[in-house]
Rosetta silent file (secondary structure, phi, psi, omega in degrees, C-alpha in Angstrom):
SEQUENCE: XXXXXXXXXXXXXXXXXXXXXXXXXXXXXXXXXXXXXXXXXXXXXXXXXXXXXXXXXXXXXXXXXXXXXXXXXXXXXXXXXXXXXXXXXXXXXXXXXXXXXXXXXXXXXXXXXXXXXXXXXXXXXXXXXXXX
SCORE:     score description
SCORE:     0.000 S_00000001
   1 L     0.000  145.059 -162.001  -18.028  -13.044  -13.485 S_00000001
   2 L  -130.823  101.879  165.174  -16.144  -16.386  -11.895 S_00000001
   3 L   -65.129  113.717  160.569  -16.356  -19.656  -14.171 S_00000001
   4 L  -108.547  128.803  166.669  -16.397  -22.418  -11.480 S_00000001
   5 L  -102.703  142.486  150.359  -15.491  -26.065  -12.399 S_00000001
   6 L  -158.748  142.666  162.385  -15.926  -29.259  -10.288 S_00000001
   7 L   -89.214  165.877 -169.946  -16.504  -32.645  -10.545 S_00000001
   8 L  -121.101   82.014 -161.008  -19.074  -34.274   -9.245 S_00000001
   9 L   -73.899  -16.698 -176.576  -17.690  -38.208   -8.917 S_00000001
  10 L  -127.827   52.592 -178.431  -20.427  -39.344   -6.878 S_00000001
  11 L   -74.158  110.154  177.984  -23.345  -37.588   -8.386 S_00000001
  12 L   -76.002 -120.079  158.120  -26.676  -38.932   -7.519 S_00000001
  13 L  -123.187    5.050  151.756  -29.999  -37.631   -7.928 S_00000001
  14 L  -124.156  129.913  155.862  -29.740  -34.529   -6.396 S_00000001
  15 L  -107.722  178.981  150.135  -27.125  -31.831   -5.823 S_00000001
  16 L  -153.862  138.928  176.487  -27.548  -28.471   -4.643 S_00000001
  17 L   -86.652 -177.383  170.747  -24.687  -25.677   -5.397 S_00000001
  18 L  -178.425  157.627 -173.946  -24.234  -22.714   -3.230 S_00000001
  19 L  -168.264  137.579 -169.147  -21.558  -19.761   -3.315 S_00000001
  20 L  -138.020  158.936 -164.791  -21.111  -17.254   -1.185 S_00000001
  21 L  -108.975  130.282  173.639  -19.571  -13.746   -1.399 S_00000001
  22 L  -126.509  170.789 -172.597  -18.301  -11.314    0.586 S_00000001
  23 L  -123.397  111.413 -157.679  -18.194   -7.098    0.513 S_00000001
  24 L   -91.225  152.065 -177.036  -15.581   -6.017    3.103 S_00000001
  25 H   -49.129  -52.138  169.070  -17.163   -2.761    4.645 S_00000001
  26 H   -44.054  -22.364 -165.923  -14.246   -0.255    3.226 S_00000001
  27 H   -94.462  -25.831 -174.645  -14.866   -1.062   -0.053 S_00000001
  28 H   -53.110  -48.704 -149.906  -18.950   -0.253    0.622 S_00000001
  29 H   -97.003   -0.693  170.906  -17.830    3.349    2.081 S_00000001
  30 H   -90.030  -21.526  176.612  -14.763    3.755   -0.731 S_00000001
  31 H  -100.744  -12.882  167.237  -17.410    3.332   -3.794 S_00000001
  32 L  -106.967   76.481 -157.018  -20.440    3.984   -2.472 S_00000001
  33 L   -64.188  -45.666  178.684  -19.488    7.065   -0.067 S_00000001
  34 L   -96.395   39.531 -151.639  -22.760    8.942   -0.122 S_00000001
  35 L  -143.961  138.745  167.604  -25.160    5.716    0.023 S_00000001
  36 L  -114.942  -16.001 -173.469  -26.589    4.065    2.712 S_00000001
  37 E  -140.344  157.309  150.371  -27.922    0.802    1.220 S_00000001
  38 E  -175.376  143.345  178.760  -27.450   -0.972   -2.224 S_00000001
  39 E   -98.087  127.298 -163.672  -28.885   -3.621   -3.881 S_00000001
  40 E  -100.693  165.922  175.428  -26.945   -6.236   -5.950 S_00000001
  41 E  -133.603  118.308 -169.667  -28.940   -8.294   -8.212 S_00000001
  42 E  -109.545   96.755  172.943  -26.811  -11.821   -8.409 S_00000001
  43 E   -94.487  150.835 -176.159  -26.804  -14.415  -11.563 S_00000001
  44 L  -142.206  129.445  177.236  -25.670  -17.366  -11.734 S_00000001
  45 L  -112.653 -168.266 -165.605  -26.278  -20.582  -14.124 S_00000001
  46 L  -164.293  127.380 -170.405  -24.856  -23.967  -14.205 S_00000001
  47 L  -113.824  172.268  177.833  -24.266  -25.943  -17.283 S_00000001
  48 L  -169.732   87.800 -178.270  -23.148  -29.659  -17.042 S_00000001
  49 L   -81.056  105.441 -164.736  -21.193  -31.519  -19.473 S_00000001
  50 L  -135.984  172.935  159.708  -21.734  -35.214  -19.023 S_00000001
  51 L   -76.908  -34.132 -165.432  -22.461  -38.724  -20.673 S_00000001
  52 L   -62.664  153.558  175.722  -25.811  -39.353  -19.253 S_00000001
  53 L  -110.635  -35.275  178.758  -28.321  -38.790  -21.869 S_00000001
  54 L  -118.743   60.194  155.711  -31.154  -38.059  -19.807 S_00000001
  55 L   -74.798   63.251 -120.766  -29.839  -35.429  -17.496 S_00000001
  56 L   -94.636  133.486  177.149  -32.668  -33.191  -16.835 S_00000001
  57 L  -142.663   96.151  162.937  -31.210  -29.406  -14.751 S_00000001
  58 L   -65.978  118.597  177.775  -34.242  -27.963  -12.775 S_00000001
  59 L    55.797   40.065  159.295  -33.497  -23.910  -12.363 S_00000001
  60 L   -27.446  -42.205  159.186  -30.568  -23.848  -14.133 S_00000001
  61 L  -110.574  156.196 -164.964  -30.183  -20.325  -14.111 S_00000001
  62 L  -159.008  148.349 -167.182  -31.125  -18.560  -11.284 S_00000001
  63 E  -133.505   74.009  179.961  -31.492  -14.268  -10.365 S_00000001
  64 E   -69.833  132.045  165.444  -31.191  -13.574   -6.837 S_00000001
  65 E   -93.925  116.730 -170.819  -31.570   -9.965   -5.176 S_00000001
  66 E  -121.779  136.346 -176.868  -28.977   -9.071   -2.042 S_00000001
  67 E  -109.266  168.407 -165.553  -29.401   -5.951   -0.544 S_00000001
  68 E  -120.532  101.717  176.229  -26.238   -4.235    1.104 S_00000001
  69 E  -105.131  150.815  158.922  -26.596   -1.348    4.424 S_00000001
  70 L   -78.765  162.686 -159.272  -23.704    0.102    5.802 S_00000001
  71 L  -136.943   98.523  178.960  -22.778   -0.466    9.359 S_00000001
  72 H   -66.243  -45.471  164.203  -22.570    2.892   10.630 S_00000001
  73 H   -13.663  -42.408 -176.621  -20.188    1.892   13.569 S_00000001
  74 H  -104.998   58.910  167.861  -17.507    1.450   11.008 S_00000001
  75 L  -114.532  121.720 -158.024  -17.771    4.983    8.933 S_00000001
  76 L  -103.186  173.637 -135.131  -14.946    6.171    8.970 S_00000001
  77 L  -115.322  157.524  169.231  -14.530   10.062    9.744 S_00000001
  78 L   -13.125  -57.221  162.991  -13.715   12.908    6.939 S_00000001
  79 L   169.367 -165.950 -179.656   -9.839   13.179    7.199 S_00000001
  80 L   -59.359  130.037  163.070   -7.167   14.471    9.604 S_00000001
  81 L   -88.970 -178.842 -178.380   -7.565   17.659   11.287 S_00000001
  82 H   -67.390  -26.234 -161.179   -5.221   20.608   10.763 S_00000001
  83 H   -78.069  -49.053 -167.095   -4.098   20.627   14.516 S_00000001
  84 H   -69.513  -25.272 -178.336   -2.810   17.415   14.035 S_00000001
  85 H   -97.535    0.666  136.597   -0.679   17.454   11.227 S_00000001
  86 H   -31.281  -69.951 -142.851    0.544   21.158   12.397 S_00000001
  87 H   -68.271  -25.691 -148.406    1.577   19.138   15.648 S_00000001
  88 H   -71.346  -40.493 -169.486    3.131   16.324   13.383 S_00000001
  89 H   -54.483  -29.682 -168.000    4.932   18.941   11.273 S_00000001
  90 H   -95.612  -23.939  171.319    6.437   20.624   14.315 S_00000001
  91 H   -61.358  -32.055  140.718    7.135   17.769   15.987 S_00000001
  92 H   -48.584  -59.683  146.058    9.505   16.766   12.805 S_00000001
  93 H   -33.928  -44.988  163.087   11.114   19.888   12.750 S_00000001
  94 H  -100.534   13.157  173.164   12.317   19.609   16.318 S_00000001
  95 H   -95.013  -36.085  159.387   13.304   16.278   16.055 S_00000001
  96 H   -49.240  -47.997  166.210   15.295   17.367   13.277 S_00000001
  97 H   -72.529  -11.630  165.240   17.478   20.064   14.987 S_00000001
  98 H   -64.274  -39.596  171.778   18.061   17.797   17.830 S_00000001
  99 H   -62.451  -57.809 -174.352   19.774   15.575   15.314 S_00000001
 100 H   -78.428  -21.753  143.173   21.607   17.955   13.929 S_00000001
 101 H   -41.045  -96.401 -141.249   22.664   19.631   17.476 S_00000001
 102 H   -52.191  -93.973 -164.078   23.437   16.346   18.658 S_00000001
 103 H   -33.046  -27.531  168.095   25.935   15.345   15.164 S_00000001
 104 H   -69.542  -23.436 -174.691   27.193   18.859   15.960 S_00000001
 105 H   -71.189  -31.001 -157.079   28.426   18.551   19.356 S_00000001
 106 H   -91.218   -4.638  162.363   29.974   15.199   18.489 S_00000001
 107 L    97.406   17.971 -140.780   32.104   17.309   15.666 S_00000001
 108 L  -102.210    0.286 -166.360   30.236   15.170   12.468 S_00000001
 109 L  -112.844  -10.229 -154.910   30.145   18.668   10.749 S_00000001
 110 L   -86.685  152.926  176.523   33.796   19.865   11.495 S_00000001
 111 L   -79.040  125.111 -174.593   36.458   20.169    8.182 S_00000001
 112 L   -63.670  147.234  176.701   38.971   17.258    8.086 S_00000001
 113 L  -119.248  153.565 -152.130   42.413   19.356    7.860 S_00000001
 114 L  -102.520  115.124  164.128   45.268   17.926    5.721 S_00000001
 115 L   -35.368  133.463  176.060   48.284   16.393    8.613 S_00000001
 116 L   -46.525 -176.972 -170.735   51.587   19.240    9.100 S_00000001
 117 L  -101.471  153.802  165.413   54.169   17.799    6.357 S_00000001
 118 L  -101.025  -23.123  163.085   56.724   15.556    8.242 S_00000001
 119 L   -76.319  114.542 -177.006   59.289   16.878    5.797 S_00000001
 120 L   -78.168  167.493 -174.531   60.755   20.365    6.067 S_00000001
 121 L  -121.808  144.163  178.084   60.201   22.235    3.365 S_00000001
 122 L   -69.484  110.513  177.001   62.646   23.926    1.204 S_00000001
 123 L  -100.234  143.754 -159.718   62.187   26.831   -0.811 S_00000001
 124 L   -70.327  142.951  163.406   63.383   27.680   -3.984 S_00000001
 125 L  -135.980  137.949 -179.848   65.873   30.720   -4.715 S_00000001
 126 L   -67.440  129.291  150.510   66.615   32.117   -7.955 S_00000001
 127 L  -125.412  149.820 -163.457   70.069   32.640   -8.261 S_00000001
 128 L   -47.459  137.933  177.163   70.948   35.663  -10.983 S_00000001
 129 H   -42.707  -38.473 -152.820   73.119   34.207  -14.333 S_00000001
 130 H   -84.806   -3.868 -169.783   75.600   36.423  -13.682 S_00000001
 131 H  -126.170   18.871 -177.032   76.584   34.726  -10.330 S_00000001
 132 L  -104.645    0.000    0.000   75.977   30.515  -11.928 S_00000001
């Protein structure tokens, strides 16, 4: 349910309202799936808060019937078949080892090694007490 306000600044002696709705096809085939038709039943009234004292509202409420078919052209199909997402999976898989082939060749995998020392290095020798 939708409360709609408007004024009316130049109301005369007649109006007539209208509203219109729409049901996008996807939503027909995600809630009604097994259905081919359905019928809405739409109400709607219309109140009118005014000054005039003798403001008279002919059908005030009002009960409409809409019925709804599906448009088989747009039915959309079961799911996916297995061959394809087989193909997708292997087709991911070798896209993957190509990557990593490829980052191997270019050395992105090899272990950084710590630079020779630029200093030589000295090693320690004990020498015995008896010779300090």
């Amino acid at each position: 349910c939708r409360p709609f306000r408007c004024p009316l600044p130049s109301f005369e002696r007649a109006a007539v309202l209208s509203a219109r709705g729409r049901l996008w096809n996807s939503t027909f085939l995600e809630e009604f799936l097994a259905v081919t038709s359905v019928e809405l039943i739409v109400r709607a009234s219309v109140s009118v808060t005014s000054s005039i004292k003798n403001l008279v509202l002919r059908d005030a409420s009002v009960q409409i019937p809409v019925s709804i078919y599906l448009d088989p052209g747009a039915a959309v199909l079961g799911g996916v078949p297995w061959w394809v997402i087989l193909l997708a999976v292997l087709a991911g898989v070798l896209l993957l080892a190509l990557l990593v082939a490829a980052l191997w060749k270019v050395g992105f995998f090899r272990r950084a090694r710590a630079a020779p020392p630029a200093l030589p290095q000295h090693h320690a020798v004990k020498i015995p007490r008896e010779q300090r």
